[in-house]
Amino acid sequence: GLGDVYKRQELGVSTFPVKSKEYNPEEYHKGATWSHMLAFLSYLQFKVGRVEKGLQNLRKIYNKINSFVLSSIPEVWNSENGEIVVKKPFGKEESSFFQLWSAASIIKAIDEGLLGLDYNALTKTIRVSPKIEGKFRRRIRIGEDLVTLDIEFRENKLNVSYESKLGKGYKIVGLGEI
């Protein structure tokens, strides 16, 4: 019913068509929700200007962070009831935690999608194009350098300052609008 659809939307997107005969919400490849796919969906939503939808999907992952293992993102969960025991090829098992692809997908969604960060070590250029207003601090690696960015975006005004661990100079380019 409609309640089931709403609950599924609260937990994430399924890896398989819900109307398929093979759909199973606890099946690893045929119905469960994967955190990295949900983060990638957020990234795409930010890129096309659907900021609130992207934030809603990141919140679904955030809501899972302290549910089972303190400060950890589960790789996958049941797309209907949120449980982390899923069917994998060799039987039922608990979701994996501390996986690079889950965390990396979230960082990509925030840095590239939401904040519009893009950088080039050869041209020493950092592009910033936030999709929402606020103050943000990000640390990024550009080649061997570790750069701390302080970004403030309010009322269509963008201010960016940075500190390079190696003392390098970078050109800051603000692109796009909200």
Short mmCIF file of N, CA and C in Angstrom, two decimals, residues 7 19 24 35 44 46 80 92 101 106 116 124 127-128 139 141 143-144 167:
data_model
loop_
_atom_site.label_atom_id
_atom_site.label_comp_id
_atom_site.label_asym_id
_atom_site.label_seq_id
_atom_site.Cartn_x
_atom_site.Cartn_y
_atom_site.Cartn_z
N LYS A 7 7.35 4.18 3.49
CA LYS A 7 8.40 3.61 4.34
C LYS A 7 9.65 3.32 3.52
N LYS A 19 8.41 -4.01 -8.35
CA LYS A 19 7.32 -4.78 -8.97
C LYS A 19 7.78 -6.09 -9.60
N ASN A 24 13.23 -8.73 -3.53
CA ASN A 24 13.22 -9.13 -2.12
C ASN A 24 13.97 -8.03 -1.37
N SER A 35 24.15 2.08 0.72
CA SER A 35 24.47 3.47 1.09
C SER A 35 25.24 4.19 -0.02
N LEU A 44 24.04 13.15 -7.89
CA LEU A 44 23.36 13.49 -9.15
C LEU A 44 22.26 14.52 -8.93
N PHE A 46 22.17 16.85 -6.62
CA PHE A 46 22.83 18.15 -6.44
C PHE A 46 23.26 18.73 -7.79
N GLU A 80 12.92 -2.20 3.13
CA GLU A 80 11.57 -1.99 3.67
C GLU A 80 11.53 -1.84 5.17
N LYS A 92 22.57 -15.57 4.84
CA LYS A 92 22.26 -14.31 5.51
C LYS A 92 23.44 -13.87 6.37
N TRP A 101 33.97 2.55 -0.15
CA TRP A 101 33.06 3.07 -1.19
C TRP A 101 31.87 3.78 -0.60
N ILE A 106 29.79 9.45 -0.20
CA ILE A 106 29.22 10.57 0.55
C ILE A 106 30.11 11.81 0.41
N GLY A 116 30.25 21.93 -5.02
CA GLY A 116 30.77 22.23 -6.34
C GLY A 116 32.28 22.37 -6.37
N LYS A 124 46.87 24.81 -10.60
CA LYS A 124 46.74 25.37 -9.25
C LYS A 124 45.44 26.18 -9.11
N ARG A 127 37.98 25.42 -7.96
CA ARG A 127 36.67 25.96 -8.29
C ARG A 127 35.69 25.63 -7.17
N VAL A 128 34.85 26.60 -6.83
CA VAL A 128 33.86 26.43 -5.76
C VAL A 128 32.52 26.96 -6.26
N ARG A 139 38.77 20.02 3.97
CA ARG A 139 40.20 19.76 3.75
C ARG A 139 40.28 18.85 2.54
N ARG A 141 42.97 17.19 -0.61
CA ARG A 141 44.34 16.89 -1.02
C ARG A 141 44.46 17.25 -2.50
N GLY A 143 47.37 16.95 -5.11
CA GLY A 143 48.71 16.40 -5.27
C GLY A 143 49.25 16.00 -3.90
N GLU A 144 50.41 16.54 -3.53
CA GLU A 144 51.02 16.26 -2.23
C GLU A 144 50.56 17.25 -1.15
N GLY A 167 52.35 25.70 1.62
CA GLY A 167 52.54 27.12 1.31
C GLY A 167 52.33 27.47 -0.15
#
